[in-house]
Amino acid sequence: MQATFANADETLWPGEFVRVQLIVSIRKNVVTVPAQSVIAGPDGSYVYLIKADETVQRVGVDVSDRQGAIAVIDKGLSGGENVVVDGQYRLDDGVKVAVQQTTEATQVGSE
């Protein structure tokens, strides 16, 4: 990215690099999950969904975008579900898990 902008107080020097973030679009009413909950497998991406009986189910998902620590899910989740965020590599369908509350939201979001 290249830009020109005012530098009246001369805080920036020629050749200096700055970190920028460009927002290309804003998507509303999409399902989001923490990016670390999405695992890339041989048959595509998946997450472990925590069911009401505290067992997990592997669910294939289509990830359309990632922004920082958030992944946007186009197909596979409908929103409002809980997903496993840590320790997925030791899981398989039907394994019982102990749900722990964290400071971060682990519930599938709809933004």
CSV table of N, CA and C in Angstrom, one decimal:
chain,number,residue,atom,x,y,z
A,1,MET,N,0.8,-1.2,0.0
A,1,MET,CA,0.0,0.0,0.0
A,1,MET,C,0.9,1.2,0.0
A,2,GLN,N,0.5,2.2,-0.7
A,2,GLN,CA,1.3,3.5,-0.8
A,2,GLN,C,0.3,4.6,-0.6
A,3,ALA,N,0.7,5.6,0.2
A,3,ALA,CA,-0.2,6.7,0.5
A,3,ALA,C,0.6,8.0,0.6
A,4,THR,N,-0.1,9.1,0.5
A,4,THR,CA,0.4,10.4,0.7
A,4,THR,C,-0.5,11.1,1.7
A,5,PHE,N,0.1,11.7,2.7
A,5,PHE,CA,-0.7,12.4,3.7
A,5,PHE,C,0.2,13.5,4.4
A,6,ALA,N,-0.5,14.4,5.0
A,6,ALA,CA,0.2,15.5,5.7
A,6,ALA,C,1.2,15.1,6.8
A,7,ASN,N,2.3,15.8,6.9
A,7,ASN,CA,3.3,15.4,7.9
A,7,ASN,C,3.9,16.7,8.5
A,8,ALA,N,3.0,17.7,8.9
A,8,ALA,CA,3.4,19.0,9.3
A,8,ALA,C,4.4,19.0,10.5
A,9,ASP,N,4.2,18.1,11.4
A,9,ASP,CA,5.1,18.1,12.6
A,9,ASP,C,6.3,17.2,12.4
A,10,GLU,N,6.5,16.7,11.1
A,10,GLU,CA,7.6,15.9,10.7
A,10,GLU,C,7.9,14.7,11.7
A,11,THR,N,6.9,14.0,12.1
A,11,THR,CA,7.1,12.8,12.9
A,11,THR,C,7.4,11.6,12.1
A,12,LEU,N,7.1,11.6,10.8
A,12,LEU,CA,7.5,10.5,9.9
A,12,LEU,C,8.6,10.9,9.0
A,13,TRP,N,9.5,9.9,8.7
A,13,TRP,CA,10.7,10.2,7.9
A,13,TRP,C,10.5,9.4,6.6
A,14,PRO,N,11.1,9.9,5.5
A,14,PRO,CA,11.0,9.1,4.2
A,14,PRO,C,11.6,7.7,4.4
A,15,GLY,N,10.9,6.7,3.8
A,15,GLY,CA,11.3,5.3,3.9
A,15,GLY,C,10.9,4.6,5.2
A,16,GLU,N,10.2,5.3,6.1
A,16,GLU,CA,9.8,4.7,7.3
A,16,GLU,C,8.5,3.9,7.0
A,17,PHE,N,8.4,2.7,7.7
A,17,PHE,CA,7.3,1.8,7.5
A,17,PHE,C,6.3,2.0,8.6
A,18,VAL,N,5.0,1.9,8.3
A,18,VAL,CA,3.9,1.9,9.3
A,18,VAL,C,3.0,0.8,9.0
A,19,ARG,N,2.4,0.3,10.1
A,19,ARG,CA,1.4,-0.8,9.9
A,19,ARG,C,0.0,-0.2,9.7
A,20,VAL,N,-0.7,-0.7,8.7
A,20,VAL,CA,-2.0,-0.1,8.3
A,20,VAL,C,-3.0,-1.3,8.2
A,21,GLN,N,-4.2,-1.0,8.4
A,21,GLN,CA,-5.3,-1.9,8.2
A,21,GLN,C,-6.3,-1.3,7.3
A,22,LEU,N,-6.6,-2.0,6.3
A,22,LEU,CA,-7.6,-1.5,5.3
A,22,LEU,C,-8.9,-2.3,5.4
A,23,ILE,N,-10.0,-1.6,5.7
A,23,ILE,CA,-11.3,-2.3,5.7
A,23,ILE,C,-11.9,-2.2,4.3
A,24,VAL,N,-12.0,-3.4,3.7
A,24,VAL,CA,-12.5,-3.4,2.3
A,24,VAL,C,-14.0,-3.5,2.3
A,25,SER,N,-14.6,-4.3,3.2
A,25,SER,CA,-16.0,-4.4,3.3
A,25,SER,C,-16.4,-4.8,4.7
A,26,ILE,N,-17.6,-4.5,5.1
A,26,ILE,CA,-18.2,-4.9,6.4
A,26,ILE,C,-19.3,-5.9,6.1
A,27,ARG,N,-19.2,-7.1,6.6
A,27,ARG,CA,-20.3,-8.1,6.5
A,27,ARG,C,-21.1,-8.2,7.7
A,28,LYS,N,-22.4,-8.1,7.6
A,28,LYS,CA,-23.3,-8.2,8.7
A,28,LYS,C,-24.1,-9.5,8.7
A,29,ASN,N,-24.5,-9.9,9.9
A,29,ASN,CA,-25.3,-11.2,10.1
A,29,ASN,C,-24.6,-12.4,9.5
A,30,VAL,N,-23.3,-12.5,9.9
A,30,VAL,CA,-22.5,-13.7,9.5
A,30,VAL,C,-22.2,-14.5,10.8
A,31,VAL,N,-21.9,-15.8,10.6
A,31,VAL,CA,-21.5,-16.6,11.8
A,31,VAL,C,-20.0,-16.5,11.9
A,32,THR,N,-19.6,-16.3,13.1
A,32,THR,CA,-18.1,-16.2,13.4
A,32,THR,C,-17.8,-17.1,14.5
A,33,VAL,N,-16.5,-17.6,14.5
A,33,VAL,CA,-15.9,-18.4,15.6
A,33,VAL,C,-14.5,-17.9,15.8
A,34,PRO,N,-13.9,-18.2,17.0
A,34,PRO,CA,-12.5,-17.9,17.2
A,34,PRO,C,-11.7,-18.7,16.1
A,35,ALA,N,-10.8,-18.0,15.4
A,35,ALA,CA,-10.0,-18.6,14.3
A,35,ALA,C,-9.3,-19.9,14.8
A,36,GLN,N,-8.9,-19.9,16.1
A,36,GLN,CA,-8.2,-21.1,16.6
A,36,GLN,C,-9.0,-22.3,16.7
A,37,SER,N,-10.4,-22.2,16.6
A,37,SER,CA,-11.2,-23.3,16.7
A,37,SER,C,-11.4,-24.1,15.4
A,38,VAL,N,-11.0,-23.5,14.3
A,38,VAL,CA,-11.1,-24.1,13.0
A,38,VAL,C,-9.8,-24.9,12.7
A,39,ILE,N,-10.0,-26.1,12.3
A,39,ILE,CA,-8.9,-27.0,12.0
A,39,ILE,C,-8.9,-27.4,10.5
A,40,ALA,N,-7.8,-27.4,9.9
A,40,ALA,CA,-7.7,-27.8,8.5
A,40,ALA,C,-7.4,-29.3,8.4
A,41,GLY,N,-8.3,-30.1,7.9
A,41,GLY,CA,-8.2,-31.5,7.7
A,41,GLY,C,-8.0,-31.9,6.3
A,42,PRO,N,-7.8,-33.2,6.0
A,42,PRO,CA,-7.6,-33.7,4.7
A,42,PRO,C,-8.9,-33.5,3.8
A,43,ASP,N,-10.1,-33.4,4.4
A,43,ASP,CA,-11.3,-33.2,3.7
A,43,ASP,C,-11.9,-31.8,3.8
A,44,GLY,N,-11.1,-30.9,4.3
A,44,GLY,CA,-11.5,-29.5,4.4
A,44,GLY,C,-11.5,-29.1,5.9
A,45,SER,N,-11.9,-27.9,6.1
A,45,SER,CA,-11.9,-27.3,7.5
A,45,SER,C,-13.1,-27.9,8.3
A,46,TYR,N,-12.8,-27.9,9.6
A,46,TYR,CA,-13.9,-28.4,10.5
A,46,TYR,C,-13.7,-27.8,11.9
A,47,VAL,N,-14.7,-27.9,12.7
A,47,VAL,CA,-14.7,-27.5,14.1
A,47,VAL,C,-15.4,-28.6,14.9
A,48,TYR,N,-15.1,-28.6,16.2
A,48,TYR,CA,-15.8,-29.5,17.1
A,48,TYR,C,-16.9,-28.8,17.8
A,49,LEU,N,-18.1,-29.2,17.6
A,49,LEU,CA,-19.3,-28.6,18.1
A,49,LEU,C,-19.6,-29.3,19.5
A,50,ILE,N,-19.9,-28.5,20.5
A,50,ILE,CA,-20.2,-29.0,21.8
A,50,ILE,C,-21.7,-29.2,21.9
A,51,LYS,N,-22.2,-30.4,22.0
A,51,LYS,CA,-23.6,-30.7,22.1
A,51,LYS,C,-24.1,-30.5,23.5
A,52,ALA,N,-25.5,-30.6,23.7
A,52,ALA,CA,-26.1,-30.3,25.0
A,52,ALA,C,-25.6,-31.3,26.0
A,53,ASP,N,-25.3,-32.6,25.7
A,53,ASP,CA,-24.8,-33.6,26.6
A,53,ASP,C,-23.3,-33.5,26.9
A,54,GLU,N,-22.7,-32.4,26.5
A,54,GLU,CA,-21.3,-32.1,26.6
A,54,GLU,C,-20.4,-33.1,25.9
A,55,THR,N,-20.9,-33.7,24.8
A,55,THR,CA,-20.0,-34.5,24.0
A,55,THR,C,-19.8,-33.6,22.7
A,56,VAL,N,-18.8,-34.0,21.9
A,56,VAL,CA,-18.4,-33.2,20.8
A,56,VAL,C,-18.8,-33.9,19.5
A,57,GLN,N,-19.0,-33.1,18.5
A,57,GLN,CA,-19.3,-33.7,17.1
A,57,GLN,C,-18.5,-32.8,16.1
A,58,ARG,N,-17.7,-33.6,15.3
A,58,ARG,CA,-16.9,-32.9,14.2
A,58,ARG,C,-17.9,-32.4,13.1
A,59,VAL,N,-17.8,-31.1,12.8
A,59,VAL,CA,-18.7,-30.5,11.8
A,59,VAL,C,-17.8,-29.8,10.8
A,60,GLY,N,-18.0,-30.2,9.5
A,60,GLY,CA,-17.3,-29.5,8.4
A,60,GLY,C,-17.8,-28.1,8.2
A,61,VAL,N,-16.9,-27.2,8.0
A,61,VAL,CA,-17.3,-25.8,7.8
A,61,VAL,C,-16.6,-25.2,6.6
A,62,ASP,N,-17.3,-24.2,6.0
A,62,ASP,CA,-16.6,-23.4,4.9
A,62,ASP,C,-16.3,-22.1,5.5
A,63,VAL,N,-15.0,-21.8,5.6
A,63,VAL,CA,-14.5,-20.5,6.1
A,63,VAL,C,-14.3,-19.6,4.9
A,64,SER,N,-15.0,-18.5,4.9
A,64,SER,CA,-14.9,-17.5,3.8
A,64,SER,C,-13.9,-16.4,4.0
A,65,ASP,N,-13.6,-16.2,5.3
A,65,ASP,CA,-12.7,-15.1,5.6
A,65,ASP,C,-12.1,-15.2,7.0
A,66,ARG,N,-10.9,-14.7,7.2
A,66,ARG,CA,-10.3,-14.6,8.6
A,66,ARG,C,-9.9,-13.1,8.8
A,67,GLN,N,-10.2,-12.6,9.9
A,67,GLN,CA,-9.8,-11.3,10.3
A,67,GLN,C,-9.2,-11.3,11.7
A,68,GLY,N,-7.9,-11.3,11.8
A,68,GLY,CA,-7.3,-11.4,13.1
A,68,GLY,C,-7.6,-12.7,13.8
A,69,ALA,N,-8.3,-12.7,14.9
A,69,ALA,CA,-8.6,-13.9,15.7
A,69,ALA,C,-10.0,-14.4,15.4
A,70,ILE,N,-10.7,-13.9,14.3
A,70,ILE,CA,-12.0,-14.3,14.0
A,70,ILE,C,-12.1,-15.0,12.6
A,71,ALA,N,-12.8,-16.1,12.5
A,71,ALA,CA,-13.1,-16.7,11.3
A,71,ALA,C,-14.6,-16.6,10.9
A,72,VAL,N,-14.9,-16.3,9.7
A,72,VAL,CA,-16.2,-16.1,9.2
A,72,VAL,C,-16.6,-17.5,8.6
A,73,ILE,N,-17.7,-18.1,9.1
A,73,ILE,CA,-18.2,-19.4,8.6
A,73,ILE,C,-19.4,-19.2,7.7
A,74,ASP,N,-19.3,-19.6,6.4
A,74,ASP,CA,-20.3,-19.5,5.5
A,74,ASP,C,-21.3,-20.7,5.5
A,75,LYS,N,-20.8,-21.9,5.8
A,75,LYS,CA,-21.6,-23.1,5.8
A,75,LYS,C,-21.1,-24.1,6.9
A,76,GLY,N,-22.1,-24.7,7.6
A,76,GLY,CA,-21.7,-25.7,8.6
A,76,GLY,C,-22.2,-25.4,10.0
A,77,LEU,N,-22.4,-24.1,10.4
A,77,LEU,CA,-22.9,-23.6,11.6
A,77,LEU,C,-24.0,-22.6,11.4
A,78,SER,N,-24.9,-22.5,12.3
A,78,SER,CA,-26.0,-21.6,12.2
A,78,SER,C,-25.9,-20.4,13.1
A,79,GLY,N,-25.0,-20.5,14.1
A,79,GLY,CA,-24.9,-19.4,15.1
A,79,GLY,C,-25.6,-19.9,16.4
A,80,GLY,N,-25.0,-19.5,17.5
A,80,GLY,CA,-25.5,-19.8,18.8
A,80,GLY,C,-24.9,-21.1,19.4
A,81,GLU,N,-24.2,-21.9,18.6
A,81,GLU,CA,-23.6,-23.1,19.1
A,81,GLU,C,-22.3,-22.8,19.8
A,82,ASN,N,-21.9,-23.7,20.7
A,82,ASN,CA,-20.6,-23.6,21.3
A,82,ASN,C,-19.6,-24.5,20.6
A,83,VAL,N,-18.4,-24.0,20.4
A,83,VAL,CA,-17.3,-24.8,19.8
A,83,VAL,C,-16.1,-25.0,20.7
A,84,VAL,N,-15.3,-26.0,20.4
A,84,VAL,CA,-14.1,-26.2,21.2
A,84,VAL,C,-13.0,-25.3,20.7
A,85,VAL,N,-12.4,-24.6,21.6
A,85,VAL,CA,-11.4,-23.6,21.2
A,85,VAL,C,-9.9,-24.1,21.5
A,86,ASP,N,-9.8,-25.0,22.4
A,86,ASP,CA,-8.5,-25.5,22.8
A,86,ASP,C,-8.5,-27.0,23.0
A,87,GLY,N,-7.4,-27.7,22.6
A,87,GLY,CA,-7.3,-29.1,22.8
A,87,GLY,C,-8.0,-30.0,21.8
A,88,GLN,N,-8.3,-29.4,20.6
A,88,GLN,CA,-9.1,-30.2,19.6
A,88,GLN,C,-8.4,-31.4,19.1
A,89,TYR,N,-7.1,-31.4,19.1
A,89,TYR,CA,-6.3,-32.5,18.5
A,89,TYR,C,-6.4,-33.8,19.3
A,90,ARG,N,-7.0,-33.8,20.5
A,90,ARG,CA,-7.2,-35.0,21.3
A,90,ARG,C,-8.6,-35.4,21.2
A,91,LEU,N,-9.4,-34.9,20.4
A,91,LEU,CA,-10.9,-35.2,20.4
A,91,LEU,C,-11.2,-36.0,19.2
A,92,ASP,N,-12.4,-36.7,19.3
A,92,ASP,CA,-13.1,-37.4,18.3
A,92,ASP,C,-14.5,-37.3,18.5
A,93,ASP,N,-15.4,-37.7,17.6
A,93,ASP,CA,-16.8,-37.6,17.8
A,93,ASP,C,-17.2,-38.4,19.0
A,94,GLY,N,-18.1,-37.9,19.8
A,94,GLY,CA,-18.7,-38.5,20.9
A,94,GLY,C,-17.9,-38.4,22.2
A,95,VAL,N,-16.7,-37.8,22.2
A,95,VAL,CA,-15.9,-37.6,23.4
A,95,VAL,C,-16.6,-36.6,24.3
A,96,LYS,N,-16.6,-36.9,25.6
A,96,LYS,CA,-17.2,-36.0,26.5
A,96,LYS,C,-16.1,-34.9,26.9
A,97,VAL,N,-16.6,-33.7,27.0
A,97,VAL,CA,-15.6,-32.6,27.4
A,97,VAL,C,-16.2,-31.8,28.6
A,98,ALA,N,-15.2,-31.2,29.3
A,98,ALA,CA,-15.6,-30.4,30.4
A,98,ALA,C,-15.6,-28.9,29.9
A,99,VAL,N,-16.7,-28.3,29.9
A,99,VAL,CA,-16.8,-26.9,29.4
A,99,VAL,C,-16.3,-25.9,30.5
A,100,GLN,N,-15.3,-25.1,30.1
A,100,GLN,CA,-14.8,-24.1,31.0
A,100,GLN,C,-15.1,-22.7,30.5
A,101,GLN,N,-15.5,-21.8,31.3
A,101,GLN,CA,-15.7,-20.5,30.9
A,101,GLN,C,-14.4,-19.7,30.9
A,102,THR,N,-14.3,-18.9,29.9
A,102,THR,CA,-13.1,-18.0,29.8
A,102,THR,C,-13.5,-16.6,29.6
A,103,THR,N,-12.5,-15.7,29.6
A,103,THR,CA,-12.8,-14.3,29.4
A,103,THR,C,-13.2,-14.0,28.0
A,104,GLU,N,-12.8,-14.9,27.0
A,104,GLU,CA,-13.1,-14.7,25.7
A,104,GLU,C,-14.4,-15.4,25.4
A,105,ALA,N,-15.2,-14.9,24.4
A,105,ALA,CA,-16.4,-15.5,24.0
A,105,ALA,C,-16.1,-16.7,23.2
A,106,THR,N,-16.6,-17.9,23.6
A,106,THR,CA,-16.4,-19.1,22.8
A,106,THR,C,-17.6,-19.6,22.1
A,107,GLN,N,-18.7,-18.8,22.2
A,107,GLN,CA,-19.9,-19.1,21.5
A,107,GLN,C,-19.9,-18.6,20.1
A,108,VAL,N,-20.4,-19.4,19.2
A,108,VAL,CA,-20.5,-18.9,17.8
A,108,VAL,C,-21.2,-17.7,17.7
A,109,GLY,N,-20.7,-16.7,17.1
A,109,GLY,CA,-21.3,-15.3,17.0
A,109,GLY,C,-22.0,-15.1,15.7
A,110,SER,N,-22.8,-14.1,15.8
A,110,SER,CA,-23.5,-13.6,14.6
A,110,SER,C,-23.3,-12.1,14.6
A,111,GLU,N,-22.4,-11.6,13.7
A,111,GLU,CA,-22.1,-10.2,13.7
A,111,GLU,C,-22.7,-9.6,12.5
